[in-house]
PDB file of C-alpha atoms in Angstrom:
ATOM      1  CA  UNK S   1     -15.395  17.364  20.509  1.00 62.00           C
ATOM      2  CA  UNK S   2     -13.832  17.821  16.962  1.00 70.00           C
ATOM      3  CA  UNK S   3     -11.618  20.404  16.536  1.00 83.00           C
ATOM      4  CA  UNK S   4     -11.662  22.983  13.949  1.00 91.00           C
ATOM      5  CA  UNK S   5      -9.073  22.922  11.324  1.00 94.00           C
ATOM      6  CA  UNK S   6      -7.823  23.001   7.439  1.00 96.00           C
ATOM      7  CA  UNK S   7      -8.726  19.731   6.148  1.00 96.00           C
ATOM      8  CA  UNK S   8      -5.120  18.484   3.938  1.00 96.00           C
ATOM      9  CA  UNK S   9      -7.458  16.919   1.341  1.00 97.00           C
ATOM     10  CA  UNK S  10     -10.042  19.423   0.625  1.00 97.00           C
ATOM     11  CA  UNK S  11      -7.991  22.379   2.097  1.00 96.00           C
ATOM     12  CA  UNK S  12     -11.331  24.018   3.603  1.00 96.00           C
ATOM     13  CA  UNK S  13     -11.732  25.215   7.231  1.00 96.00           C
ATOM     14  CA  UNK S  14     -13.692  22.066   8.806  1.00 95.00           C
ATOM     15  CA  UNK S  15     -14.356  19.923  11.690  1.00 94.00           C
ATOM     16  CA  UNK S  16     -11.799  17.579  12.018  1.00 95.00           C
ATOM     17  CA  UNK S  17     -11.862  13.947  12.480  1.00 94.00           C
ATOM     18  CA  UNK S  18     -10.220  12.394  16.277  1.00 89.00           C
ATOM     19  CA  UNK S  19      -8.885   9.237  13.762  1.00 87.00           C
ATOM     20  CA  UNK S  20      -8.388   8.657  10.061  1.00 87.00           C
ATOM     21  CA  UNK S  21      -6.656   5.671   9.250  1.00 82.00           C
ATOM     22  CA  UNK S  22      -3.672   6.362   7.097  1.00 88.00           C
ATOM     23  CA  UNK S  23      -3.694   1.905   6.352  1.00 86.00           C
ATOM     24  CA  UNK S  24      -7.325   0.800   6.257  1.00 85.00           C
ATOM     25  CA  UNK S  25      -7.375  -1.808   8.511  1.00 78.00           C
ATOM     26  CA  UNK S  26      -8.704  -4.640   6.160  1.00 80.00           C
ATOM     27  CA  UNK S  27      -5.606  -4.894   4.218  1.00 78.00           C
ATOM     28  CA  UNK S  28      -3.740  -5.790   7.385  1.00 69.00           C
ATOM     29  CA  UNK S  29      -6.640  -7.606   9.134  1.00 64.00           C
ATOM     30  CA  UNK S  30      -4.024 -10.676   9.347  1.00 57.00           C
ATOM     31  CA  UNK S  31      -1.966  -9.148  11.291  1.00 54.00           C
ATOM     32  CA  UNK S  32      -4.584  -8.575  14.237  1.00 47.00           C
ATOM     33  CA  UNK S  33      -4.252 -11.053  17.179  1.00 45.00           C
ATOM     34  CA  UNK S  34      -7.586 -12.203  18.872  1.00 45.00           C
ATOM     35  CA  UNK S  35      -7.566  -8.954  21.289  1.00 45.00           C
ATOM     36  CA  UNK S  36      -7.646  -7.010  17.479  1.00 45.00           C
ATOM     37  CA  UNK S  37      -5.002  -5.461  18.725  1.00 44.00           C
ATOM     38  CA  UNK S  38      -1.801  -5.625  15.981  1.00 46.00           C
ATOM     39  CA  UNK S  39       1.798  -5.471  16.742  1.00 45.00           C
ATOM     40  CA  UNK S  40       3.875  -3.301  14.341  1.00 50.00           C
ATOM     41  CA  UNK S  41       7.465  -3.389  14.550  1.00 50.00           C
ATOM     42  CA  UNK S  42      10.192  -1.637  12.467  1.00 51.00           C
ATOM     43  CA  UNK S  43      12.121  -4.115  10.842  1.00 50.00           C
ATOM     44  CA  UNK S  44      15.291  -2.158  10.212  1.00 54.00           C
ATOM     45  CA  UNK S  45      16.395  -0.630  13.207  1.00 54.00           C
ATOM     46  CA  UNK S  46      16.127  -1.656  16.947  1.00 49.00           C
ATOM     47  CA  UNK S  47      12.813   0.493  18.051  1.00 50.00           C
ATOM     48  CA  UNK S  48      10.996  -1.741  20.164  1.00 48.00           C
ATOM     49  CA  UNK S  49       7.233  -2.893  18.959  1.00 46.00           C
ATOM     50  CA  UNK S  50       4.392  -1.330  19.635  1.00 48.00           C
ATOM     51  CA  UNK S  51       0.846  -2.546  19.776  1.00 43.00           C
ATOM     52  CA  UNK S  52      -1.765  -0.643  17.986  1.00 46.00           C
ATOM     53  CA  UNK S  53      -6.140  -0.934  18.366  1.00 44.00           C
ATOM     54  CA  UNK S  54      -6.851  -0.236  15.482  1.00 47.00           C
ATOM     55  CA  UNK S  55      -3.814   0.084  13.503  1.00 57.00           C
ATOM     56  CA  UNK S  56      -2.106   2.999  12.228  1.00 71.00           C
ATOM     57  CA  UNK S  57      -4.166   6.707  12.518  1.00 77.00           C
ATOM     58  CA  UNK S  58      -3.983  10.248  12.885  1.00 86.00           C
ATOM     59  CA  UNK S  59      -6.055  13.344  14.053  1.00 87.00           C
ATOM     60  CA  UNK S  60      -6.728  16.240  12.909  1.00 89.00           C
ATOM     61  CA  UNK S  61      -6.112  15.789   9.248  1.00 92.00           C
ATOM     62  CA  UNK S  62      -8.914  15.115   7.313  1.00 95.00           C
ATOM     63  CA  UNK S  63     -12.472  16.162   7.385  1.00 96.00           C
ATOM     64  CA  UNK S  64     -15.225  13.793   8.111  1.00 95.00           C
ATOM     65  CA  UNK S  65     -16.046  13.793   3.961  1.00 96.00           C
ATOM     66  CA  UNK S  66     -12.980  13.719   2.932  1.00 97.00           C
ATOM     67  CA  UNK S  67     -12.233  10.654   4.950  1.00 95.00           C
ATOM     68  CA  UNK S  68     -15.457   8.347   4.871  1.00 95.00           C
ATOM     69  CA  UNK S  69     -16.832   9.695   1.197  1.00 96.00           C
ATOM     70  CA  UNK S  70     -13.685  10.820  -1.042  1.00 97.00           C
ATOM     71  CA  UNK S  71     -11.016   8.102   0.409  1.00 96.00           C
ATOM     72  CA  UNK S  72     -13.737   5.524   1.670  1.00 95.00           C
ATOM     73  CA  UNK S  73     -15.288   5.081  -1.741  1.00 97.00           C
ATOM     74  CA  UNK S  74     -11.581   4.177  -2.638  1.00 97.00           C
ATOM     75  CA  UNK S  75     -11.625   1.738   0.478  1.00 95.00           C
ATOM     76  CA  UNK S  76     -14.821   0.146  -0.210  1.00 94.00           C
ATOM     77  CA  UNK S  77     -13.609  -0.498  -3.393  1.00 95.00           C
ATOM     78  CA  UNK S  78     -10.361  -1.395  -2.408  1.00 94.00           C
ATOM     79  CA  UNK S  79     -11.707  -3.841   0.170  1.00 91.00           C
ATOM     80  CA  UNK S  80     -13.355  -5.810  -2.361  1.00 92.00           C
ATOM     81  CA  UNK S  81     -10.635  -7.135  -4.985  1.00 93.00           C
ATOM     82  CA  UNK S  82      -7.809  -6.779  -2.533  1.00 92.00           C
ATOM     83  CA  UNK S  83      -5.854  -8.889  -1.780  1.00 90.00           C
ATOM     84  CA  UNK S  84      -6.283 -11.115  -4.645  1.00 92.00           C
ATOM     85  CA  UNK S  85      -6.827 -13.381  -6.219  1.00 91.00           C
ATOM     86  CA  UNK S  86     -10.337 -11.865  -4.770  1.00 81.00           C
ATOM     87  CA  UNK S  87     -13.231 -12.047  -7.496  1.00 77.00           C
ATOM     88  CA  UNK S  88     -16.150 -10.300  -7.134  1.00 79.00           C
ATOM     89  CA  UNK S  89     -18.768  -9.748 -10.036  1.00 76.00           C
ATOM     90  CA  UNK S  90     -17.174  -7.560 -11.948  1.00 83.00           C
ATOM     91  CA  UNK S  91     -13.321  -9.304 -12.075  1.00 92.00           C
ATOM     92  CA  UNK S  92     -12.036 -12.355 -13.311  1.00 94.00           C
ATOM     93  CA  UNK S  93      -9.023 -14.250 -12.273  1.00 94.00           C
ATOM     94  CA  UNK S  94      -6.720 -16.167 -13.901  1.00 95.00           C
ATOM     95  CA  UNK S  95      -3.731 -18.024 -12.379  1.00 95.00           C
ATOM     96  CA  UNK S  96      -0.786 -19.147 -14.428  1.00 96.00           C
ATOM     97  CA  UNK S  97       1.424 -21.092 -12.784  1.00 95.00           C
ATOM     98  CA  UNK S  98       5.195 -19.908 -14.084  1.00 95.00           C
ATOM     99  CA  UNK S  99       7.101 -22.547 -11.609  1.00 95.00           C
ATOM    100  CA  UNK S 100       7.066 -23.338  -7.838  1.00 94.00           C
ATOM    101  CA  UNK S 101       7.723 -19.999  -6.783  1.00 96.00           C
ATOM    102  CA  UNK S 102       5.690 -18.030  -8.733  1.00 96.00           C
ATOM    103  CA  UNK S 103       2.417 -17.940 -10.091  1.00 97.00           C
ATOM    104  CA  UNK S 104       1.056 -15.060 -12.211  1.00 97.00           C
ATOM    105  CA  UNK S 105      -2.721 -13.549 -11.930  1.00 97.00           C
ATOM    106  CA  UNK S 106      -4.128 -12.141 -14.713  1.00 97.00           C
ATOM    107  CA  UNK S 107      -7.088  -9.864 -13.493  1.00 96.00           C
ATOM    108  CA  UNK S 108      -9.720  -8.774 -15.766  1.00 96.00           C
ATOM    109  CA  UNK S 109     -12.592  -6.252 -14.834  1.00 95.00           C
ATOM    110  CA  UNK S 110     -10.145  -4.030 -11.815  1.00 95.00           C
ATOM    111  CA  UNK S 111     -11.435  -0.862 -11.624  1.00 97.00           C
ATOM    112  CA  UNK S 112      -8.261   1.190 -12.890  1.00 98.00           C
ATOM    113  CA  UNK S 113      -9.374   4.462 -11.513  1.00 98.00           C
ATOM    114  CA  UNK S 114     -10.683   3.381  -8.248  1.00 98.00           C
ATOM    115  CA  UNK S 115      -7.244   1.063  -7.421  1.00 97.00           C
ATOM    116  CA  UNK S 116      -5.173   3.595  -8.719  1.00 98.00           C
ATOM    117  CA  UNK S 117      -6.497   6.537  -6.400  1.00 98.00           C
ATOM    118  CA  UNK S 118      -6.564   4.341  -3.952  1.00 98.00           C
ATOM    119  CA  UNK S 119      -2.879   3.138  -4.171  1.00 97.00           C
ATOM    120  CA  UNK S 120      -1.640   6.686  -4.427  1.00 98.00           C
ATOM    121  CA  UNK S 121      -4.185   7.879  -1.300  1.00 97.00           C
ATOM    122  CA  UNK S 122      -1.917   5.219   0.655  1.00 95.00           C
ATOM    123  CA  UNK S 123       1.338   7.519  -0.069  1.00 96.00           C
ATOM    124  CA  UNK S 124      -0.477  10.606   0.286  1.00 96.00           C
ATOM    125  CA  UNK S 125      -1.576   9.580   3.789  1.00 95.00           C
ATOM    126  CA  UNK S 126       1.698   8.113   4.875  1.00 93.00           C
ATOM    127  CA  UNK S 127       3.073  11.880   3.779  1.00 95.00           C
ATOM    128  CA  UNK S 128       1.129  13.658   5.607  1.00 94.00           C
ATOM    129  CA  UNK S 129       1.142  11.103   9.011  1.00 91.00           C
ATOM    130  CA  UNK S 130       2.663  12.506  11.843  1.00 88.00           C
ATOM    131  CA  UNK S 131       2.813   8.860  13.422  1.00 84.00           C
ATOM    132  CA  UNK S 132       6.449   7.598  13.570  1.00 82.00           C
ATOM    133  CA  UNK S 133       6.341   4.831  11.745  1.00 81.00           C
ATOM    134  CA  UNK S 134       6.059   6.775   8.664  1.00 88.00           C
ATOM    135  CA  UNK S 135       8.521   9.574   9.826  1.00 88.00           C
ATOM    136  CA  UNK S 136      10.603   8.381   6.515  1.00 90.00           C
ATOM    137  CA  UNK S 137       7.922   8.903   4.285  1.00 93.00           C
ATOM    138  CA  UNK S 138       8.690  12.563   2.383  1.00 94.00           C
ATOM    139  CA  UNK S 139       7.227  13.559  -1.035  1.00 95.00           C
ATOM    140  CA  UNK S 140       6.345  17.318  -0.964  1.00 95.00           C
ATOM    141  CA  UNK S 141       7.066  17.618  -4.793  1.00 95.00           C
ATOM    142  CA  UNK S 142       4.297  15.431  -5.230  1.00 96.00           C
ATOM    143  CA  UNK S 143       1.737  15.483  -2.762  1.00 97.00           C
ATOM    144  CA  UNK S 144      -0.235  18.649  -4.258  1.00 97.00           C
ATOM    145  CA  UNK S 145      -0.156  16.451  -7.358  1.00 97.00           C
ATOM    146  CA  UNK S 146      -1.182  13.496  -5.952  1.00 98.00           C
ATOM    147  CA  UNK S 147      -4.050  15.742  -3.469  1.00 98.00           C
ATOM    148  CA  UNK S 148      -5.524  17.194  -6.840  1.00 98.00           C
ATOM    149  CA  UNK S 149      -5.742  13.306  -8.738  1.00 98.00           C
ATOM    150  CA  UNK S 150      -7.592  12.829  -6.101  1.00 98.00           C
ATOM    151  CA  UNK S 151      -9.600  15.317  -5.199  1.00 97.00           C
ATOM    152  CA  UNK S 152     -10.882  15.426  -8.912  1.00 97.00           C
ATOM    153  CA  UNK S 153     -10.894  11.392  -9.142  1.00 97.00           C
ATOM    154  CA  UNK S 154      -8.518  11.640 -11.875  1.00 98.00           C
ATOM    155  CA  UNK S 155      -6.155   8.911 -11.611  1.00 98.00           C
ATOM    156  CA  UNK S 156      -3.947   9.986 -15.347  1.00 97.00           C
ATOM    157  CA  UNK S 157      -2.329   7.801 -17.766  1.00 97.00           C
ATOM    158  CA  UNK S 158      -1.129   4.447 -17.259  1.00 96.00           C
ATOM    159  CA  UNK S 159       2.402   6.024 -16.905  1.00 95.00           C
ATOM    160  CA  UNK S 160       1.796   8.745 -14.770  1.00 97.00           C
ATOM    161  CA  UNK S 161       2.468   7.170 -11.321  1.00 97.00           C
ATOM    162  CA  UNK S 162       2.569   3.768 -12.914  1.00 97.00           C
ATOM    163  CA  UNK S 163       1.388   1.081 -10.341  1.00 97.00           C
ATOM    164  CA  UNK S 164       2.355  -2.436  -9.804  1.00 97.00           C
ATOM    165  CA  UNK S 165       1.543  -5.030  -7.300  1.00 97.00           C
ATOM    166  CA  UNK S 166       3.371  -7.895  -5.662  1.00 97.00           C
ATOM    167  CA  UNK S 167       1.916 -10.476  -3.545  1.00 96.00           C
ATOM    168  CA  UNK S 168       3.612 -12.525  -1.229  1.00 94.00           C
ATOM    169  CA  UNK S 169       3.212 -16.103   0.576  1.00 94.00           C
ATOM    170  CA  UNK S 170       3.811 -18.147   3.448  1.00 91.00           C
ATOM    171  CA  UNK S 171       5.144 -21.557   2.810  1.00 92.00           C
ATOM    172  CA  UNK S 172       1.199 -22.854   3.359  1.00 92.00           C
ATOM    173  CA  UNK S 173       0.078 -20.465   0.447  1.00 92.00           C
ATOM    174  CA  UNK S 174      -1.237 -17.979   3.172  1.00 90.00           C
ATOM    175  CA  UNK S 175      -0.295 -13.943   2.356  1.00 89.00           C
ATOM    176  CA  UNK S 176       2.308 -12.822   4.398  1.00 87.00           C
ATOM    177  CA  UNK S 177       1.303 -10.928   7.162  1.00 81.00           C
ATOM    178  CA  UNK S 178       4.214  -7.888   7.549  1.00 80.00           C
ATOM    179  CA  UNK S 179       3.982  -4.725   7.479  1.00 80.00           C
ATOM    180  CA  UNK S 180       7.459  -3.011   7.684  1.00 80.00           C
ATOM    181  CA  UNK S 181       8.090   0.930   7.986  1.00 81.00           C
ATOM    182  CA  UNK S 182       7.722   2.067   4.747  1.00 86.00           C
ATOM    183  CA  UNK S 183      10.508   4.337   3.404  1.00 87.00           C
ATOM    184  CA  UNK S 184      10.383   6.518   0.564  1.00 92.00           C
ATOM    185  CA  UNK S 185      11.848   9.707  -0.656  1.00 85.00           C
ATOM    186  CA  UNK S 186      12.324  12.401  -3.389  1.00 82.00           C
ATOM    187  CA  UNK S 187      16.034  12.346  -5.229  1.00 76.00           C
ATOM    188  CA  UNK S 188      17.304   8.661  -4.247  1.00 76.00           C
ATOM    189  CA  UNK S 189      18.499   6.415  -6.690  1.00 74.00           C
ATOM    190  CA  UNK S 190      14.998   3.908  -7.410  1.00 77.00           C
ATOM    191  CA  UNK S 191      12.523   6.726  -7.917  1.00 90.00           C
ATOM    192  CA  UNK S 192       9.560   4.244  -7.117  1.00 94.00           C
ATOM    193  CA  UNK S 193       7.947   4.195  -4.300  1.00 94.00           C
ATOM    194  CA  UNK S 194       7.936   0.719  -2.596  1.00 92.00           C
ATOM    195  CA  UNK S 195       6.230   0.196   0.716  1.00 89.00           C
ATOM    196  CA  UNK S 196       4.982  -3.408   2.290  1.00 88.00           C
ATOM    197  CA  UNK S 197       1.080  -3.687   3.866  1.00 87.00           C
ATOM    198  CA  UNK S 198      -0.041  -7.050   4.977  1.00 82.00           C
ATOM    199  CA  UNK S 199       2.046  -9.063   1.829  1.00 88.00           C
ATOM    200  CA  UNK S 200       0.772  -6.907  -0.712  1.00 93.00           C
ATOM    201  CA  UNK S 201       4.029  -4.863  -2.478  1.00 95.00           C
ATOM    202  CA  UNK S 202       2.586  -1.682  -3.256  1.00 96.00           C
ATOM    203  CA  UNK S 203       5.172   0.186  -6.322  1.00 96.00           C
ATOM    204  CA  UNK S 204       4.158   3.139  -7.444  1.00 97.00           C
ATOM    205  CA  UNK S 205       6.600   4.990 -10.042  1.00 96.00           C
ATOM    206  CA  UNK S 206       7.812   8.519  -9.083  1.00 95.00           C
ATOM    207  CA  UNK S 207       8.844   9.412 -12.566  1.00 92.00           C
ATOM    208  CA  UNK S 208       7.673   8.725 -16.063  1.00 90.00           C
ATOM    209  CA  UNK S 209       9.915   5.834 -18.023  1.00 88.00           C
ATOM    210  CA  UNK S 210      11.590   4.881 -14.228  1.00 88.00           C
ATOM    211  CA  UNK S 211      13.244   1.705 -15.719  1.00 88.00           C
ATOM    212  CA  UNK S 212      11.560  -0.195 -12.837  1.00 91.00           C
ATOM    213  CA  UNK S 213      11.388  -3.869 -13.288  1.00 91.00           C
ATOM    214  CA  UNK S 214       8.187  -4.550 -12.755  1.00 94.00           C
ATOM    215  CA  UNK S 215       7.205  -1.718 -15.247  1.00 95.00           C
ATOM    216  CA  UNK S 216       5.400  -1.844 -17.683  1.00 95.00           C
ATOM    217  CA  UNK S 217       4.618  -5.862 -18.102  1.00 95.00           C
ATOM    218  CA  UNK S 218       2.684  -5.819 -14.540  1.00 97.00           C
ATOM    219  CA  UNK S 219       1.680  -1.977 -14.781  1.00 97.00           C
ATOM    220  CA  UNK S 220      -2.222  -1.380 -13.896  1.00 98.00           C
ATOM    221  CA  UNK S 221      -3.418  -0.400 -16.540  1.00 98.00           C
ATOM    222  CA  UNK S 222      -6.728   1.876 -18.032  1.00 98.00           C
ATOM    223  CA  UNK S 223      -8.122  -1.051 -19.917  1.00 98.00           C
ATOM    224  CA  UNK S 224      -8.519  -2.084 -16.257  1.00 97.00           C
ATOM    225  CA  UNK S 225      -6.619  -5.210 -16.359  1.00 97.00           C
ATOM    226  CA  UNK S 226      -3.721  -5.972 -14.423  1.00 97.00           C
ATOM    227  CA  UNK S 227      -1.004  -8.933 -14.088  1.00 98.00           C
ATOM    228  CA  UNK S 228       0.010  -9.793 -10.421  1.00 97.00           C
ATOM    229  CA  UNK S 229       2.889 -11.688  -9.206  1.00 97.00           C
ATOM    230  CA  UNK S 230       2.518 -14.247  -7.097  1.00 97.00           C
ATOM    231  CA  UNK S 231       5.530 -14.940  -5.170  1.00 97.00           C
ATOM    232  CA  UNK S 232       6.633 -17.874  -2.767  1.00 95.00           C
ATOM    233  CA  UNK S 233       9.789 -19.602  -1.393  1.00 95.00           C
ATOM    234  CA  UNK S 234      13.254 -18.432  -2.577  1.00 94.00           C
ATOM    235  CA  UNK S 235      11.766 -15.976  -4.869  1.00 95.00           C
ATOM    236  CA  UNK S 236       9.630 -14.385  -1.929  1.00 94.00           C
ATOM    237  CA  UNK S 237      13.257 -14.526   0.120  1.00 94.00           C
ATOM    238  CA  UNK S 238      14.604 -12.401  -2.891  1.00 93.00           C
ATOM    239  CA  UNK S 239      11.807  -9.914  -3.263  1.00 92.00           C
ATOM    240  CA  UNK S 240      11.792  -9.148   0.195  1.00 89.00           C
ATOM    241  CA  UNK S 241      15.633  -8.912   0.935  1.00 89.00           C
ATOM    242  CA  UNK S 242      15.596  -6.873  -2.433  1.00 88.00           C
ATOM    243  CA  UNK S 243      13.533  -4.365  -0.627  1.00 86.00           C
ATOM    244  CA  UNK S 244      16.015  -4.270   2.674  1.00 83.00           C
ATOM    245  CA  UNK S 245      14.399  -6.860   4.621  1.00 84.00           C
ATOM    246  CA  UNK S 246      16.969  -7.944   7.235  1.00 83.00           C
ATOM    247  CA  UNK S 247      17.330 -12.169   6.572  1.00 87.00           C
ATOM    248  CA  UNK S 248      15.758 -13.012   9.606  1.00 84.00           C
ATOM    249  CA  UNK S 249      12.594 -11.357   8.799  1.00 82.00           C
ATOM    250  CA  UNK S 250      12.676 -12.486   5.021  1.00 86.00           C
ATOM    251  CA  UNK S 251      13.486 -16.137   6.571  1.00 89.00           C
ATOM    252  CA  UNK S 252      10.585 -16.088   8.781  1.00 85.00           C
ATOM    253  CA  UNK S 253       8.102 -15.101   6.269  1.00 85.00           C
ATOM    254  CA  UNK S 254       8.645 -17.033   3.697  1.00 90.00           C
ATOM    255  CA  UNK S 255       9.868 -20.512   5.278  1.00 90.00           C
ATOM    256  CA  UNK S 256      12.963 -19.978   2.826  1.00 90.00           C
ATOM    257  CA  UNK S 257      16.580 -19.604   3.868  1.00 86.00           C
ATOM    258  CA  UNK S 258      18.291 -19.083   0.050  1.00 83.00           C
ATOM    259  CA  UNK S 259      16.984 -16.504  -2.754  1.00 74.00           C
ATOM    260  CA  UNK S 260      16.260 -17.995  -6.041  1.00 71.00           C
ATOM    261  CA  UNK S 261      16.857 -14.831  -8.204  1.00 61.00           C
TER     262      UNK S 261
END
């Protein structure tokens, strides 16, 4: 039986949903062994793995709307352009090979609104988890902000909450299959957000004009096109240990044992 409660999305008194997936499950379907069970570790401290059904979830937080019409339009949509280089009928791919380590996708036809909300949903949800995998996931200044873009499918200006993506590889051209405990914060020194799901890097800026590398060159943007990193080898090994990945990890994943950059 549901249990009554004040939905965080919609803030209304409501039936509750048992399980709302805080990752949607097909952007770490990779990671799923044949039982579809998926083993999610930290990867920077010594908690022990856990296995997980169906992934990452909580109760109690969002109405059944609010989950399966307001944030599963944005996962339907999601679903089908992600990871890329997906094309569907209404985007167009382009890859331009750069060197051996990196190749860059130019994507035509991505719905900016519809990625964008959905990309911020992602670090609304993580907020508002009470699982403990995304216990270091805190952004109160921003979550009304973020609840209302979404609420009213508003996703702002290409520099409000600027968004990148990174993708990375295995050495057989495969997309890395990780997903490390995300970590991100209000007053630290990079105020992006940065947080791993399947070998997709997710950035998402946390303050207009952030200075972040990646912005504005491979910033989504409204005209709904967006340039997409494609990164293998060394320059995978530097990405990742970039973001705190401990060597073995970044190793393992990418089949590399030296950064190129």
């Amino acid at each position: 039986m549901m249990k009554k409660g004040i939905c965080k999305l919609c803030g209304q008194q409501k039936k509750l949903l048992k399980q709302s997936h805080i990752y949607p499950s097909f952007i770490y379907k990779g990671v799923f062994d044949h039982t579809n069970r998926t083993l999610l570790a930290s990867l920077k401290d010594n908690r022990g793995p856990r296995f997980y059904q169906t992934g990452f979830y909580d109760k109690n937080v969002l109405c059944e709307h609010c989950d399966n019409v307001i944030i599963g339009r944005l996962e339907r949509y999601a679903a089908s352009v992600l990871p890329p280089p997906t094309t569907n009928a209404h985007t167009n791919v382009v890859a331009q090979l750069e060197n051996d380590q990196l190749t860059t996708l130019h994507i035509t036809g991505m719905d900016y609104k519809q990625l964008k909300l959905f990309v911020l949903s992602l670090l609304w949800r993580a907020h508002h988890s009470s699982n403990e995998f995304f216990q270091k996931v805190h952004i109160p200044t921003h979550e009304p902000i973020l609840r209302k873009m979404i609420m009213e499918d508003d996703p702002g200006a290409e520099t409000v909450y600027e968004m990148a993506i990174v993708r990375i590889d295995r050495a057989n051209g495969e997309i890395v299959d990780m997903i490390p405990t995300p970590e991100v914060g209000e007053g630290w020194k990079l105020e992006v957000a940065l947080f791993i799901v399947g070998g997709l890097i997710f950035s998402v800026a946390l303050k207009e004009d952030s200075g972040f590398k990646l912005f504005p060159d491979f910033s989504l943007k409204s005209s709904n096109q967006i340039r997409i990193p494609r990164l293998n080898g060394g320059a995978a090994r530097s990405f990742l240990t970039a973001l705190g990945i401990p060597d073995n990890y970044a190793n393992y994943y990418t089949g590399s044992n030296t950064d190129s950059f």
